[in-house]
PDB file of C-alpha atoms in Angstrom:
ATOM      1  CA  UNK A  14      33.065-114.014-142.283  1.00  0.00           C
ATOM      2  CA  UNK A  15      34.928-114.370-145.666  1.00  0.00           C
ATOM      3  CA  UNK A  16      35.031-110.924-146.438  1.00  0.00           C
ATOM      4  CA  UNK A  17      36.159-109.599-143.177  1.00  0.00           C
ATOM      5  CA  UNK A  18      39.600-111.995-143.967  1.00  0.00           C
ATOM      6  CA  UNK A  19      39.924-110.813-147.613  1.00  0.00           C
ATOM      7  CA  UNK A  20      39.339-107.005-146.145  1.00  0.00           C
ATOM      8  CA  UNK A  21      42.311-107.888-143.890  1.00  0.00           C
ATOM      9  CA  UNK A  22      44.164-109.318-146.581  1.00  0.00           C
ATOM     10  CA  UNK A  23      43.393-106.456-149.005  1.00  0.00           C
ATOM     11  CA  UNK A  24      44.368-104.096-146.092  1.00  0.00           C
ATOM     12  CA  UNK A  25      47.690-105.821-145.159  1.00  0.00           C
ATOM     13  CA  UNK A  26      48.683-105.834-148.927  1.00  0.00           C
ATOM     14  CA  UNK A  27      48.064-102.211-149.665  1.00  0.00           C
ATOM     15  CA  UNK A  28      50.175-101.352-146.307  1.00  0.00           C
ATOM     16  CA  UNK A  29      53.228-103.770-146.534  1.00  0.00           C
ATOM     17  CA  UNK A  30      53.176-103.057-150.627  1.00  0.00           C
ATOM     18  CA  UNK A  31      51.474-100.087-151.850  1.00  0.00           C
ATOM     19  CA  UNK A  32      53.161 -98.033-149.110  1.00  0.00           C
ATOM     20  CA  UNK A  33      56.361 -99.103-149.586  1.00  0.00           C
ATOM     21  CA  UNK A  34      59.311 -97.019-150.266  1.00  0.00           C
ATOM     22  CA  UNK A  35      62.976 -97.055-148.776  1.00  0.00           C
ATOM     23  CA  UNK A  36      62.197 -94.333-146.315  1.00  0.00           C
ATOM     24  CA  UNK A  37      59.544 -96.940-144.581  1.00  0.00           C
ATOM     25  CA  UNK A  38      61.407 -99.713-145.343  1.00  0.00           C
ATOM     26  CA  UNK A  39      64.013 -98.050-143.041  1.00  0.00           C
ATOM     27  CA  UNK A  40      61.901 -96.536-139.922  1.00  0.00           C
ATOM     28  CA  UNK A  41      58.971 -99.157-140.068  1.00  0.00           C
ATOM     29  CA  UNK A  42      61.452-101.638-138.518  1.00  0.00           C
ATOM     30  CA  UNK A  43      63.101 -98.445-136.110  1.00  0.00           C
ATOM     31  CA  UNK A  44      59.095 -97.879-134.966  1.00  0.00           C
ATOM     32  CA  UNK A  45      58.703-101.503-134.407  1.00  0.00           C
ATOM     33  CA  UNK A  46      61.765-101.590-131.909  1.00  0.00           C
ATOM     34  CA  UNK A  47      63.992-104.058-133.588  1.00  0.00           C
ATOM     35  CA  UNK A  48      67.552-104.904-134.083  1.00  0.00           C
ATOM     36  CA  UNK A  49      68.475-103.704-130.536  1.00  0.00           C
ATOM     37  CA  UNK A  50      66.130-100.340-130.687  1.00  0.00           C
ATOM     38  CA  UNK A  51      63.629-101.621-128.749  1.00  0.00           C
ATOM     39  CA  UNK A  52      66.479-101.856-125.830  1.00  0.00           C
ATOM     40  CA  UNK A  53      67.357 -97.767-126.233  1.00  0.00           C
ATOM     41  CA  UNK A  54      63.605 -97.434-125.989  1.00  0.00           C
ATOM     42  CA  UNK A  55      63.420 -98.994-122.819  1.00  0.00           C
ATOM     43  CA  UNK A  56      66.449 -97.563-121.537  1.00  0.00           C
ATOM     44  CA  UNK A  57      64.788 -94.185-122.385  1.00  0.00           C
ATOM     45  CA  UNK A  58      61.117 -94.747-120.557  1.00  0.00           C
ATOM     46  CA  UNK A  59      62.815 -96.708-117.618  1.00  0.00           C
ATOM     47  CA  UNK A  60      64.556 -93.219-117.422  1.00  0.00           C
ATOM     48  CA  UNK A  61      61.703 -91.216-117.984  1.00  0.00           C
ATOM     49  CA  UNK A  62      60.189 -93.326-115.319  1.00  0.00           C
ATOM     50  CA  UNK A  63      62.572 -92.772-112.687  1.00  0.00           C
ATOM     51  CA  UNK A  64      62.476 -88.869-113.235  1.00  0.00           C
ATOM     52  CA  UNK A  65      59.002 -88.585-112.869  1.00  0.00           C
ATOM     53  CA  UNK A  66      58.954 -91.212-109.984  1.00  0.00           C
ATOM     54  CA  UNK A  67      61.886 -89.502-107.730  1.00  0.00           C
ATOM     55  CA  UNK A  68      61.310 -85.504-108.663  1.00  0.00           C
ATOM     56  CA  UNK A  69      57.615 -85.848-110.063  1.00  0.00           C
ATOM     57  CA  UNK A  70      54.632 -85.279-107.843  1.00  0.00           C
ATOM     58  CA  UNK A  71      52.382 -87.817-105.764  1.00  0.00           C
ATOM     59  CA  UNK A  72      49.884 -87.371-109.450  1.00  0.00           C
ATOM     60  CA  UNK A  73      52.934 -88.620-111.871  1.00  0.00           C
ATOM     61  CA  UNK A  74      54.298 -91.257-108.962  1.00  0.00           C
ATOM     62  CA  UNK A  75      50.622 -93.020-109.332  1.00  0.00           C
ATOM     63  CA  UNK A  76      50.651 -92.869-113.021  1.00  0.00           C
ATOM     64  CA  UNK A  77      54.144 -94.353-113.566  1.00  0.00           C
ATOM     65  CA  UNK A  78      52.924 -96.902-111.299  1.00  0.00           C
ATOM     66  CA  UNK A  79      50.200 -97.949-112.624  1.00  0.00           C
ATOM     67  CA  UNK A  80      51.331 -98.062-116.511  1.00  0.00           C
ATOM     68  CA  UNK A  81      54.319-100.322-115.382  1.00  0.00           C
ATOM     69  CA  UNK A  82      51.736-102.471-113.593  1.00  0.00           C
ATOM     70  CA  UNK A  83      49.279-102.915-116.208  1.00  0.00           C
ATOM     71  CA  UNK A  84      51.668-102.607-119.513  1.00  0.00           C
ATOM     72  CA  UNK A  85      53.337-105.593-117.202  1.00  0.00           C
ATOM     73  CA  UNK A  86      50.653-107.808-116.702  1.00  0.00           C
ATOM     74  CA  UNK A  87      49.089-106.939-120.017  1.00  0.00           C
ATOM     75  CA  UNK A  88      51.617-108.126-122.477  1.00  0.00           C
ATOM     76  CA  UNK A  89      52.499-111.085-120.350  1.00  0.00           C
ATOM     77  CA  UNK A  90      49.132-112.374-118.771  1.00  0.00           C
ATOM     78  CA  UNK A  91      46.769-111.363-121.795  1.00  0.00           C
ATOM     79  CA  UNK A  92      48.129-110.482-124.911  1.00  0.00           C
ATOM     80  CA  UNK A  93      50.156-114.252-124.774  1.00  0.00           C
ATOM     81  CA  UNK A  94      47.270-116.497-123.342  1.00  0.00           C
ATOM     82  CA  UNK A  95      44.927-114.755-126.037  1.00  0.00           C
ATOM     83  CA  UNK A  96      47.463-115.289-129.295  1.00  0.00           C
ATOM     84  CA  UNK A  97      48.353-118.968-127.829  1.00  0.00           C
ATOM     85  CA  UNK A  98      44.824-119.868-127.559  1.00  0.00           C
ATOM     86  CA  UNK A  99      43.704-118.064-130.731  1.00  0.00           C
ATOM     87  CA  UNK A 100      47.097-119.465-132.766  1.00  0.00           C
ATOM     88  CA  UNK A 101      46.474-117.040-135.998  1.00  0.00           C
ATOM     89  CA  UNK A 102      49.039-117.444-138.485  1.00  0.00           C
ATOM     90  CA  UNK A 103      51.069-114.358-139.048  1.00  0.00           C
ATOM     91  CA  UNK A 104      51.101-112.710-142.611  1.00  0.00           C
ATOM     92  CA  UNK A 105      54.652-113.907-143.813  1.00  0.00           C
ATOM     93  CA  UNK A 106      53.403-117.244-142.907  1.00  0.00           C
ATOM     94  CA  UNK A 107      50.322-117.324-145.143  1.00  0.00           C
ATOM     95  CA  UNK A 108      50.577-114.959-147.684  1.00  0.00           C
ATOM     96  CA  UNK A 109      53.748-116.224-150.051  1.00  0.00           C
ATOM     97  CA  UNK A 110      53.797-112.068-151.492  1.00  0.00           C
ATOM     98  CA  UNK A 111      54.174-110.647-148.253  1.00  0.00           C
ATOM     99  CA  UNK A 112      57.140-108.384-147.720  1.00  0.00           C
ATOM    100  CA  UNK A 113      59.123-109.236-144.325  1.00  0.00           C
ATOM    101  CA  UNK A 114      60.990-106.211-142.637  1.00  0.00           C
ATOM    102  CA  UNK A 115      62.619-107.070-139.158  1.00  0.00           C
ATOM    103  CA  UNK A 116      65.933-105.292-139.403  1.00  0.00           C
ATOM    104  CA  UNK A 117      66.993-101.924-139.038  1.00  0.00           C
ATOM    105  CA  UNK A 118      68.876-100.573-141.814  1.00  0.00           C
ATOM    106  CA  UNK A 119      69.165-104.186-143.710  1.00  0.00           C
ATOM    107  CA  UNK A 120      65.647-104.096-145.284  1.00  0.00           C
ATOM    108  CA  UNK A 121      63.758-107.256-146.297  1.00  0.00           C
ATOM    109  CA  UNK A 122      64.153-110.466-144.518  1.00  0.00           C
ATOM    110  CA  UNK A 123      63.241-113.843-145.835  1.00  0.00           C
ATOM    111  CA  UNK A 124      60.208-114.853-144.545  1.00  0.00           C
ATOM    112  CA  UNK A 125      61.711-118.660-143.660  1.00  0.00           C
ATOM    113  CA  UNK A 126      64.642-116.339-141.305  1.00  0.00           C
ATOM    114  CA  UNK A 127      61.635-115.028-139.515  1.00  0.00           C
ATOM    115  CA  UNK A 128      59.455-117.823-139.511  1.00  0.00           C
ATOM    116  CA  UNK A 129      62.473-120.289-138.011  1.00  0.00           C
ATOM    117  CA  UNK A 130      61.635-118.770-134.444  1.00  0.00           C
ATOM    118  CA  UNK A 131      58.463-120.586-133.669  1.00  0.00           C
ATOM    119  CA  UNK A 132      56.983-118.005-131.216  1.00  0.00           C
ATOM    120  CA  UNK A 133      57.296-115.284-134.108  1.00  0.00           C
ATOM    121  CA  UNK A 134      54.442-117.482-136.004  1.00  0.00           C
ATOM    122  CA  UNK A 135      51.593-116.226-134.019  1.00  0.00           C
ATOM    123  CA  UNK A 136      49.738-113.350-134.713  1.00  0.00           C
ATOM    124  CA  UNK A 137      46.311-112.302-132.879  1.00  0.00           C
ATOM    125  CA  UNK A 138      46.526-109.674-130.995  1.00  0.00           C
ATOM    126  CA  UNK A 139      49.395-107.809-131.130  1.00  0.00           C
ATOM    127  CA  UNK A 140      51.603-107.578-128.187  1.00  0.00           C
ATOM    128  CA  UNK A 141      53.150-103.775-129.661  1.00  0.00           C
ATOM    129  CA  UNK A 142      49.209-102.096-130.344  1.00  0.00           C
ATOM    130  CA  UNK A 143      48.078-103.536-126.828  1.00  0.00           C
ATOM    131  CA  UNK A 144      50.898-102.208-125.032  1.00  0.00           C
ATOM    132  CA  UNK A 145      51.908 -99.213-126.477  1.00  0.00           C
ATOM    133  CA  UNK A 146      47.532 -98.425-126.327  1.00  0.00           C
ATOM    134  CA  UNK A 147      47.479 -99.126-122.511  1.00  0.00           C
ATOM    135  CA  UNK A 148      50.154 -97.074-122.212  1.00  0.00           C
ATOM    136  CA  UNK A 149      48.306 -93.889-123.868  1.00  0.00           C
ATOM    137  CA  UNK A 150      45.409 -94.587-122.221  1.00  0.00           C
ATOM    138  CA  UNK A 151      46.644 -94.517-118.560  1.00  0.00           C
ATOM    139  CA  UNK A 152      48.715 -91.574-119.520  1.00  0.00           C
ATOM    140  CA  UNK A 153      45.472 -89.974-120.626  1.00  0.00           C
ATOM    141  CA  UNK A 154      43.826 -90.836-117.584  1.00  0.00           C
ATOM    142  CA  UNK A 155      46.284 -88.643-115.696  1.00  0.00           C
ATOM    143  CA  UNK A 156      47.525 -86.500-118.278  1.00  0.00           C
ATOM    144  CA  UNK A 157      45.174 -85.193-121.024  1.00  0.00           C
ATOM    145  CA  UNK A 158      47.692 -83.419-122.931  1.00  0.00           C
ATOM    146  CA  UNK A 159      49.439 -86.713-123.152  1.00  0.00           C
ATOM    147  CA  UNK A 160      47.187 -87.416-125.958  1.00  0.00           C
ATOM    148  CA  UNK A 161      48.848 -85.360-128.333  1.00  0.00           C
ATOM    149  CA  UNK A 162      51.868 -87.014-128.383  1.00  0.00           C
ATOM    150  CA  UNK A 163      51.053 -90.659-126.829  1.00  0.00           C
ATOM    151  CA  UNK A 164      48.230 -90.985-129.694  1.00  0.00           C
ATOM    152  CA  UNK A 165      50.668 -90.849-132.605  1.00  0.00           C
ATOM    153  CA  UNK A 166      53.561 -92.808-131.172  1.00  0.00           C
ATOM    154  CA  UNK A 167      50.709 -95.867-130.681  1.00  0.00           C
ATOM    155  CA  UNK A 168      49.439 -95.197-133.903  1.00  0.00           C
ATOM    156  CA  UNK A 169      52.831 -95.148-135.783  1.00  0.00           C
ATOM    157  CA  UNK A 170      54.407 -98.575-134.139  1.00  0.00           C
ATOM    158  CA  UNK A 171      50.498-100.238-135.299  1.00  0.00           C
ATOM    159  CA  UNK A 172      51.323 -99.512-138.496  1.00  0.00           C
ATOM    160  CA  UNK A 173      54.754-100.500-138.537  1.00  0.00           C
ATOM    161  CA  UNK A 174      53.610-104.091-137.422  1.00  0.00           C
ATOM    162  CA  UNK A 175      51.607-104.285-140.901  1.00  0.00           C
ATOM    163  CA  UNK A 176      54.075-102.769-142.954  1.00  0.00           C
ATOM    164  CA  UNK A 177      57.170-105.276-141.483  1.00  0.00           C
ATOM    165  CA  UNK A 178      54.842-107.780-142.689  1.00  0.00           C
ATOM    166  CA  UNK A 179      54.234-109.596-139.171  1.00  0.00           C
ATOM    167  CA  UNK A 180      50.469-108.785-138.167  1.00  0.00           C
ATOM    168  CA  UNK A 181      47.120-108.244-140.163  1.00  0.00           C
ATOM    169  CA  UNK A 182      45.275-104.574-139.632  1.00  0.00           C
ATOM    170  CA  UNK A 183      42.425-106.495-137.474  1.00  0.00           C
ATOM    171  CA  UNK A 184      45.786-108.058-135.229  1.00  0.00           C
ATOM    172  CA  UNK A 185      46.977-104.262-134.499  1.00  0.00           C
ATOM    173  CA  UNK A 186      43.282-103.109-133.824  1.00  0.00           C
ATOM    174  CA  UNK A 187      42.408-105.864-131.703  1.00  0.00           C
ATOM    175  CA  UNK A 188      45.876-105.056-129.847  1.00  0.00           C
ATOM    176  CA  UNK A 189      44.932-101.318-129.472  1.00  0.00           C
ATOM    177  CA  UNK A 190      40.768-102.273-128.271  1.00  0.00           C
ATOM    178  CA  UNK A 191      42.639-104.726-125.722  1.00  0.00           C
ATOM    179  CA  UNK A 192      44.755-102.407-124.450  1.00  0.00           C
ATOM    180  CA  UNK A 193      43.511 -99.367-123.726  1.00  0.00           C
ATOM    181  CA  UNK A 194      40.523-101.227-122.318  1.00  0.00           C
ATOM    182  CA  UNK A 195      42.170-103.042-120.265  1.00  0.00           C
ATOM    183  CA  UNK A 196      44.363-100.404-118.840  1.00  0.00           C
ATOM    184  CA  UNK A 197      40.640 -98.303-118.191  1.00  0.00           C
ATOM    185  CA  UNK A 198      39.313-101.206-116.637  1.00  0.00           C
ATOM    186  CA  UNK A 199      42.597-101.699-114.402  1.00  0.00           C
ATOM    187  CA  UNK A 200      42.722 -97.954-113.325  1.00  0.00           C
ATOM    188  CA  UNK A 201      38.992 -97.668-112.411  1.00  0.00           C
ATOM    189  CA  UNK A 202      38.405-100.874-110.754  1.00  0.00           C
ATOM    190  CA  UNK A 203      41.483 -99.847-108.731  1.00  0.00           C
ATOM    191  CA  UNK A 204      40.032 -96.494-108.173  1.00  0.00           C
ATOM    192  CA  UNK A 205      37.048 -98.449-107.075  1.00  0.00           C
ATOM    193  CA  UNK A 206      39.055-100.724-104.709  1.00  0.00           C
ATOM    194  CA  UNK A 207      40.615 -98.148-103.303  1.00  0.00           C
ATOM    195  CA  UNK A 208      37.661 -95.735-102.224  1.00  0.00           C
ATOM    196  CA  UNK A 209      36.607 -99.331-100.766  1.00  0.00           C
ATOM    197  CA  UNK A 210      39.238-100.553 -99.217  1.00  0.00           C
ATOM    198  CA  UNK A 211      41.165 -97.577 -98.465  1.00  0.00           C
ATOM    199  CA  UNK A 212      38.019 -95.467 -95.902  1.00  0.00           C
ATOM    200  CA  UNK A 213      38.122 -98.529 -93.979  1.00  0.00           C
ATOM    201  CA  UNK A 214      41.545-100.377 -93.549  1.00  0.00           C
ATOM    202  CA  UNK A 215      43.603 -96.308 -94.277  1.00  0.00           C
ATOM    203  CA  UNK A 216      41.577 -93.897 -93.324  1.00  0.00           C
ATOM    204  CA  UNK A 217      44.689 -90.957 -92.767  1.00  0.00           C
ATOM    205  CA  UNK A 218      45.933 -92.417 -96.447  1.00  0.00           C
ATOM    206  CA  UNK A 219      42.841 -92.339 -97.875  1.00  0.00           C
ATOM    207  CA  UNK A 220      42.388 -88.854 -96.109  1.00  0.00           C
ATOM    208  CA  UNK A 221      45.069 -87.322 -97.988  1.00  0.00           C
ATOM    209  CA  UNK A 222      44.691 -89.635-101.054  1.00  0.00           C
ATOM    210  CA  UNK A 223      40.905 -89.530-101.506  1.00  0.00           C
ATOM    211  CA  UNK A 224      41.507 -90.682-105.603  1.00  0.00           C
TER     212      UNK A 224
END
């Protein structure tokens, strides 16, 4: 298992260094949500939400729904038991050449700043791939157009965990298996429970909502 770990390394090095340039080193940290951009982000898909909740159909209700749900439980049930109980070591913590980017529009950060948070130290899986994967994947399930626009987004805030310096390659692609199987899992064992449950407790629901 030695070379997987030096692949990592290699592949964390030749993102967070070879890549680097000061048009990364300013939207890497902007993908990743930090500095107060993560709250406009939320502000914008709790807005999206509520548009497609109150003047979407019963199709978009269900799906904004069911992403809140399972992003929710997720992040906060999975993703954290799995990096407590796994306890990997984030790259800045390890790796003395590692370059550190966690602020918008101030660059580099001493890796001791962002190691002085204890709960930044851990590293396996990450939190951003899971979530923003689960996300594209129940979006898929619904929409399959969503793909085309879901797919990227997921792919670009993944990268911008390596290149900040604060998770491996094999943290972000554990994060994106994770998530998008989880959030398959969650929407067709509901689907399941539902065709169950629903014919026999709601049959005039399950009438109209056969799916």
């Amino acid at each position: 298992m030695h070379w997987l770990q030096t692949l990592d390394t290699n592949l964390f090095l030749f993102v967070n260094q070879s890549l680097a340039n000061p048009f990364f080193d300013w939207l890497m940290p902007v993908m990743s949500g930090n500095n107060g951009v993560k709250g406009g982000f939320l502000l914008l898909a709790v807005a999206a939400g509520i548009a497609l909740f109150w003047f979407g159909n019963r199709r978009a209700r269900l799906c904004v729904l069911l992403m809140v749900l399972i992003v929710a439980t997720n992040d906060g049930l999975l993703c954290n038991t799995i990096k407590h109980a796994v306890a990997r070591p984030r790259p800045f913590v390890t790796l003395p050449e590692a370059r550190v980017f966690g602020i918008v529009g101030q660059g580099y950060v001493p890796p001791d700043e962002m190691a002085a948070n204890k709960g930044n130290r851990i590293s396996m899986p990450s939190s951003h791939a899971a979530n923003w994967f689960a996300a594209t994947m129940v979006a898929f399930l619904f929409y399959r157009r969503s793909l085309w626009f879901m797919l990227p987004a997921a792919l670009a805030v993944s990268l911008s965990r390596v290149y900040n310096g604060v998770h491996y390659p094999s943290d972000v692609l554990a994060g994106a298996i994770l998530g998008a199987g989880y959030a398959a899992a969650a929407v067709f064992g509901l689907e399941k429970a539902w065709n169950w449950i629903g014919k026999k407790m709601f049959p005039l629901w399950h009438e109209q909502m056969p799916s």
